PDB file of C-alpha atoms in Angstrom:
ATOM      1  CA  UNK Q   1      76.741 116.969 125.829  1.00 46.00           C
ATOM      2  CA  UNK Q   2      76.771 120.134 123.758  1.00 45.00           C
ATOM      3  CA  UNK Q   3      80.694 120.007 123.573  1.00 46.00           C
ATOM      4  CA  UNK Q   4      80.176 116.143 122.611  1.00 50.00           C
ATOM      5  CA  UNK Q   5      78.289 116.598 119.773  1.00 49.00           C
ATOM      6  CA  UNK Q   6      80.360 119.910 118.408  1.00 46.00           C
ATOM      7  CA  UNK Q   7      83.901 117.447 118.518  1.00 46.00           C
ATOM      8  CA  UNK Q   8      81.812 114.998 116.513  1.00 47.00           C
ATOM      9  CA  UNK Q   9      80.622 117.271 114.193  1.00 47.00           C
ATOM     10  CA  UNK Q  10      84.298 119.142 114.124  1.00 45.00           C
ATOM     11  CA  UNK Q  11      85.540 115.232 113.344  1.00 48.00           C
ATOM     12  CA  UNK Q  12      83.361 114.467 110.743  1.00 46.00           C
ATOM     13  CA  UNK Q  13      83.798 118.454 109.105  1.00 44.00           C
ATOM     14  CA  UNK Q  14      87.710 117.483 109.429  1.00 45.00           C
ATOM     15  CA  UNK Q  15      86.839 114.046 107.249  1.00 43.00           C
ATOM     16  CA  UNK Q  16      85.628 115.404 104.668  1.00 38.00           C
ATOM     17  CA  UNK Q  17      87.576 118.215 104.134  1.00 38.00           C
ATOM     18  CA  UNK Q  18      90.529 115.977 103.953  1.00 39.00           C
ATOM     19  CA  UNK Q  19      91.807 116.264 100.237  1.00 35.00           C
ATOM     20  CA  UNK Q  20      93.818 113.885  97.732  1.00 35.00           C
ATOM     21  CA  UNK Q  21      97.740 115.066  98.749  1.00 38.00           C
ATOM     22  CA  UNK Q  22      99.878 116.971  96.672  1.00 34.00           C
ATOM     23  CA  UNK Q  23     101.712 113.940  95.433  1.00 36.00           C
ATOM     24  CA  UNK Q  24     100.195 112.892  92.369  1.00 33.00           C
ATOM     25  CA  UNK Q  25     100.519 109.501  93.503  1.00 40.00           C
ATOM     26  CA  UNK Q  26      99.358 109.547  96.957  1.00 47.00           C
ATOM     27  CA  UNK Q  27      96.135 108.334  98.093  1.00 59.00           C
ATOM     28  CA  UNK Q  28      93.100 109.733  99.202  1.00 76.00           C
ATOM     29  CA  UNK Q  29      92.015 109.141 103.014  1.00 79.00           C
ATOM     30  CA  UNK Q  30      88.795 108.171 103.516  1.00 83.00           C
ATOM     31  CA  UNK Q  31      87.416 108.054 106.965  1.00 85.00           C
ATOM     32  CA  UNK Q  32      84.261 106.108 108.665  1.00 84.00           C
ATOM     33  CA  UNK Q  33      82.485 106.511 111.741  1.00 85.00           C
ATOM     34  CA  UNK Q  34      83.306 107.730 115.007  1.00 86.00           C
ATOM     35  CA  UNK Q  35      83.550 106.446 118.437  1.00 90.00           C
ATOM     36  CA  UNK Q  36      84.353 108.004 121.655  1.00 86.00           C
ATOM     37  CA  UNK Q  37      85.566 106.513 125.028  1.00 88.00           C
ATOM     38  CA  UNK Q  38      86.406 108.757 128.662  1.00 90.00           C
ATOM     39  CA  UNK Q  39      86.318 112.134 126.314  1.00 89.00           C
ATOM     40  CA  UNK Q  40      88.722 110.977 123.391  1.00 91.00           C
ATOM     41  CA  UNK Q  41      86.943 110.535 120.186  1.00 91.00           C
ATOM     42  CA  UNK Q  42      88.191 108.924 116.958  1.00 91.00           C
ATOM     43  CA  UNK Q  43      87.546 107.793 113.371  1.00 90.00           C
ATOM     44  CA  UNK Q  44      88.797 105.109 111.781  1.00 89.00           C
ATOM     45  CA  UNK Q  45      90.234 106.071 108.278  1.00 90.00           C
ATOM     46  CA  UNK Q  46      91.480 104.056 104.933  1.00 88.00           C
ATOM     47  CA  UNK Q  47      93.908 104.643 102.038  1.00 86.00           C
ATOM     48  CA  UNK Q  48      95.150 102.791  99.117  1.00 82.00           C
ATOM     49  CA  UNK Q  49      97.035 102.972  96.953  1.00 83.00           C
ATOM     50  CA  UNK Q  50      97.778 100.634  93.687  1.00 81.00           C
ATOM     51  CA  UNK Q  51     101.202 100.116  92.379  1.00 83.00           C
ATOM     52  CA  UNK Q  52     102.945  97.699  90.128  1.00 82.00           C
ATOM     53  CA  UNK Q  53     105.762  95.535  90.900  1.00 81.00           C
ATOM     54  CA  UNK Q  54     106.845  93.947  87.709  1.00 84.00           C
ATOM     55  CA  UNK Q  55     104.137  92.190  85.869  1.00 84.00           C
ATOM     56  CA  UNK Q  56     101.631  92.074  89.438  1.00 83.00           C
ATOM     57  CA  UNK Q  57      99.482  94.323  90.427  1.00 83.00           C
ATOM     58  CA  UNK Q  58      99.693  95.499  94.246  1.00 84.00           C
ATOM     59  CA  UNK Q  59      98.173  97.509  96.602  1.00 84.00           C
ATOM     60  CA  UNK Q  60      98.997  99.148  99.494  1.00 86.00           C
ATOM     61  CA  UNK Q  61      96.285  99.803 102.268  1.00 86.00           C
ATOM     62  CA  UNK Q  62      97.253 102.215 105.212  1.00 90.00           C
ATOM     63  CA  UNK Q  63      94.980 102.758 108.061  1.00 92.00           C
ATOM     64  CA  UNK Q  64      94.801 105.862 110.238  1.00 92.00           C
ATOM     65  CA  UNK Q  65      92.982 107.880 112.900  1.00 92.00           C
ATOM     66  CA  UNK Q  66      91.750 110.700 113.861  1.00 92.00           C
ATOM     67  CA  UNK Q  67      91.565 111.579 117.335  1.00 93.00           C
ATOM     68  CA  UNK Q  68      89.564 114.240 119.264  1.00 93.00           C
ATOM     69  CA  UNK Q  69      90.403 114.875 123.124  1.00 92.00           C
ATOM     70  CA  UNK Q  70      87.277 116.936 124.457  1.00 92.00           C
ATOM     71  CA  UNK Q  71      88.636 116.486 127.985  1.00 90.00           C
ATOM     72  CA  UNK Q  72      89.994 119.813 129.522  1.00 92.00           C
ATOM     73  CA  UNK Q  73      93.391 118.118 129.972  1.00 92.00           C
ATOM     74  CA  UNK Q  74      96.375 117.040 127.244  1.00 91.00           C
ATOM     75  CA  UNK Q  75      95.870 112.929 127.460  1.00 91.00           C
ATOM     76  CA  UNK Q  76      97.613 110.230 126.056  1.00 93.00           C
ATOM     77  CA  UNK Q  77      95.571 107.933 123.839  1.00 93.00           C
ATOM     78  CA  UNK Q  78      96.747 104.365 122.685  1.00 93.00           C
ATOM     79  CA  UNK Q  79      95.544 103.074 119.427  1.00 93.00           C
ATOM     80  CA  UNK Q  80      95.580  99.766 116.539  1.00 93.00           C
ATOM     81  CA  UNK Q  81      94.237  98.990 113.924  1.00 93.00           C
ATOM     82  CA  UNK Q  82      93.371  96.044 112.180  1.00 93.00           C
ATOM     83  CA  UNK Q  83      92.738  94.830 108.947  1.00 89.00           C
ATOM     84  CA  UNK Q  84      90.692  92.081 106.555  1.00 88.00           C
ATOM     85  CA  UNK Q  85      89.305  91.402 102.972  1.00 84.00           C
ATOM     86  CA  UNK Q  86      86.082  91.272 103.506  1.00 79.00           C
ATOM     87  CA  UNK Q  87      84.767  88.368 101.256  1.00 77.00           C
ATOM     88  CA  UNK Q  88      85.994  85.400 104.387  1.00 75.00           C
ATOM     89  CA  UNK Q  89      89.095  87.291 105.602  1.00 78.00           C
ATOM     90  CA  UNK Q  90      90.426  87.137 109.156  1.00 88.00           C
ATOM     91  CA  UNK Q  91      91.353  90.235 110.899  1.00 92.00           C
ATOM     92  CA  UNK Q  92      94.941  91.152 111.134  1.00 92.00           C
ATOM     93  CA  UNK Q  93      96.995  93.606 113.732  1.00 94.00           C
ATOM     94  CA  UNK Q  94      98.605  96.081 111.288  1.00 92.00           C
ATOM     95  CA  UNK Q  95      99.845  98.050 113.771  1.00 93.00           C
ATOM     96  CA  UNK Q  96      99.446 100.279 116.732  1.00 94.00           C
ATOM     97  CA  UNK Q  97     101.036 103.521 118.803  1.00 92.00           C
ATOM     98  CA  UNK Q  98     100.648 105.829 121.628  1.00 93.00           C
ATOM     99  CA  UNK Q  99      99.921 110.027 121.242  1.00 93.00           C
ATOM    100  CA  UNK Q 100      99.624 112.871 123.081  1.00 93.00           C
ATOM    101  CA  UNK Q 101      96.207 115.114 122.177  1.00 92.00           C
ATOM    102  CA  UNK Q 102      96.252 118.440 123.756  1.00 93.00           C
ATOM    103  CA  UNK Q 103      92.923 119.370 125.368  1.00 92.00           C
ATOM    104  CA  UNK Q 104      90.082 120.212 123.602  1.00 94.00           C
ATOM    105  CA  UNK Q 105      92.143 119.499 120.464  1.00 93.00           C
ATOM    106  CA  UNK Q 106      92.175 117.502 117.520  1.00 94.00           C
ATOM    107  CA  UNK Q 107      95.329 115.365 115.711  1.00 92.00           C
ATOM    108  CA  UNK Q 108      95.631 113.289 112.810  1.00 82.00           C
ATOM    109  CA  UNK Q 109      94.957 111.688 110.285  1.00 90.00           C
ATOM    110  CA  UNK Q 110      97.494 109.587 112.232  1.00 92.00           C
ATOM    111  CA  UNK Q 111      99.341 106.504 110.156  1.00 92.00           C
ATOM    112  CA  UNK Q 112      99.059 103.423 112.474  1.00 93.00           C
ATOM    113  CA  UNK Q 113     100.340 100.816 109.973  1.00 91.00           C
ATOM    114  CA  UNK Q 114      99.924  99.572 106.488  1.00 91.00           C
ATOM    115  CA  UNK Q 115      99.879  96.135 104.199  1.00 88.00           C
ATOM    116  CA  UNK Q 116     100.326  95.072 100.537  1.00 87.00           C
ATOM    117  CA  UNK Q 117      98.341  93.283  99.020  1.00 82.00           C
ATOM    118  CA  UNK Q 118      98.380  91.546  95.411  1.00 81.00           C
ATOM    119  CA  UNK Q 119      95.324  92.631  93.205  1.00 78.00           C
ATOM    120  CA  UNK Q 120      93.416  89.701  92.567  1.00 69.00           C
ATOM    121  CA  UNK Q 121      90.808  89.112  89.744  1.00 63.00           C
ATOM    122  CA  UNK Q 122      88.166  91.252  91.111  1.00 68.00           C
ATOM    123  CA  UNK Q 123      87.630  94.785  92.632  1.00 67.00           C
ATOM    124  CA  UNK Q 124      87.693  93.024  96.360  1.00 75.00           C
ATOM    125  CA  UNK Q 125      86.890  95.123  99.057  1.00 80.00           C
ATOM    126  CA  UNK Q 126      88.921  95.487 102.301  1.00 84.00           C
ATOM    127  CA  UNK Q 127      88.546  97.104 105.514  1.00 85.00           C
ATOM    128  CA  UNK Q 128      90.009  98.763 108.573  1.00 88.00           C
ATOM    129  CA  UNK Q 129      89.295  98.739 112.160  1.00 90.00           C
ATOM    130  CA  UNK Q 130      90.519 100.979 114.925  1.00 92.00           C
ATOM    131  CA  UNK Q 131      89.919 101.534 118.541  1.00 92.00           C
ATOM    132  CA  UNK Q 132      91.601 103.596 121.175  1.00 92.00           C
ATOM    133  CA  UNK Q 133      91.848 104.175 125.007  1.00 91.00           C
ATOM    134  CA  UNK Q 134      92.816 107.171 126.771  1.00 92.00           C
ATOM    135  CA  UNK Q 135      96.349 105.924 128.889  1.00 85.00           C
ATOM    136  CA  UNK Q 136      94.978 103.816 131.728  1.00 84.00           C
ATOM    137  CA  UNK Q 137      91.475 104.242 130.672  1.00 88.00           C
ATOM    138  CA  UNK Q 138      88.926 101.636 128.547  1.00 89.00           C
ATOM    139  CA  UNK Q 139      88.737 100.794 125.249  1.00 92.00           C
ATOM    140  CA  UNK Q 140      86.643 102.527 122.621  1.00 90.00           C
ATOM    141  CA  UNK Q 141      84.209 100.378 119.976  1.00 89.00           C
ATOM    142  CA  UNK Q 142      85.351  99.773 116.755  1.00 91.00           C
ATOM    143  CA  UNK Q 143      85.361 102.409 114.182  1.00 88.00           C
ATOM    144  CA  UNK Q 144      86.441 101.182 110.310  1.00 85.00           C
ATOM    145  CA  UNK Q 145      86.432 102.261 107.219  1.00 86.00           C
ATOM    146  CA  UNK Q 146      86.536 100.113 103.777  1.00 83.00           C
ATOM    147  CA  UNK Q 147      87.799 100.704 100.536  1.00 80.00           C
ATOM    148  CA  UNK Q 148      88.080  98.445  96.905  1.00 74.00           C
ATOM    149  CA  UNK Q 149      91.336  97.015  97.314  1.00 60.00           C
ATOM    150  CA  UNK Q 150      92.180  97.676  93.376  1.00 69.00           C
ATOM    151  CA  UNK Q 151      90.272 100.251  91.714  1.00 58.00           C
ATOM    152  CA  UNK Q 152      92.358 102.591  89.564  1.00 51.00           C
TER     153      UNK Q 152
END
């Protein structure tokens, strides 16, 4: 239990520490909740970042993860993510993969997969969703995270 809650906490310390990149026009990961499942613990996490292509307005939104293996054995962990605009949208598979988490270890942020979007006429917000198993084992909840899809 003790070892539980210190693997959240080192999670949530490894959230926030996370900084905007070096690249002047990278984006900033944000990160939500966690969730755990068989010893693997994760956090959903959210970037964007807002482009032009010719006279439009775009935006690309990348999820990732963060995973945590308190288990006192390396183990695989499968992941995806999904996506939506929140206002009446349907969730979409962006993507998905499989990695290897040493024990008692933590990896990530992690990409899983991205989409563009065109910026509509308002600040609309859009969200993530990502779950994992460890390899043969059950899935996790949902963990997300949510971002304005065009804010400069």
């Amino acid at each position: 239990m003790r070892l539980d809650r210190f693997a959240a906490t080192l999670a949530a310390a490894a959230c926030t520490v996370l900084a905007v990149p070096a690249d002047a026009h990278a984006a900033a990961i944000a990160c939500g909740g966690s969730v755990s499942t068989q010893g693997i613990t994760a956090n959903g996490c959210i970037s964007a970042e807002r482009w032009k292509d010719g006279h439009v307005f775009m935006r690309n939104i990348t999820a990732h993860t963060i995973v945590t293996n308190t288990r006192p054995h390396a183990a695989y962990v499968e992941y995806e993510a999904f996506f939506r605009v929140v206002s009446g949208g349907h969730w979409v598979k962006i993507g998905n993969g499989r990695t290897l988490v040493q024990r008692r270890s933590t990896v990530g942020p992690i990409e899983i997969g991205n989409t563009d979007r065109v910026c509509g006429p308002v600040n609309v917000k859009v969200e993530i969703r990502v779950h994992v198993r460890p390899a043969g084992g059950a899935w996790s909840n949902w963990t997300g995270a949510a971002t304005s899809q065009c804010q400069t």
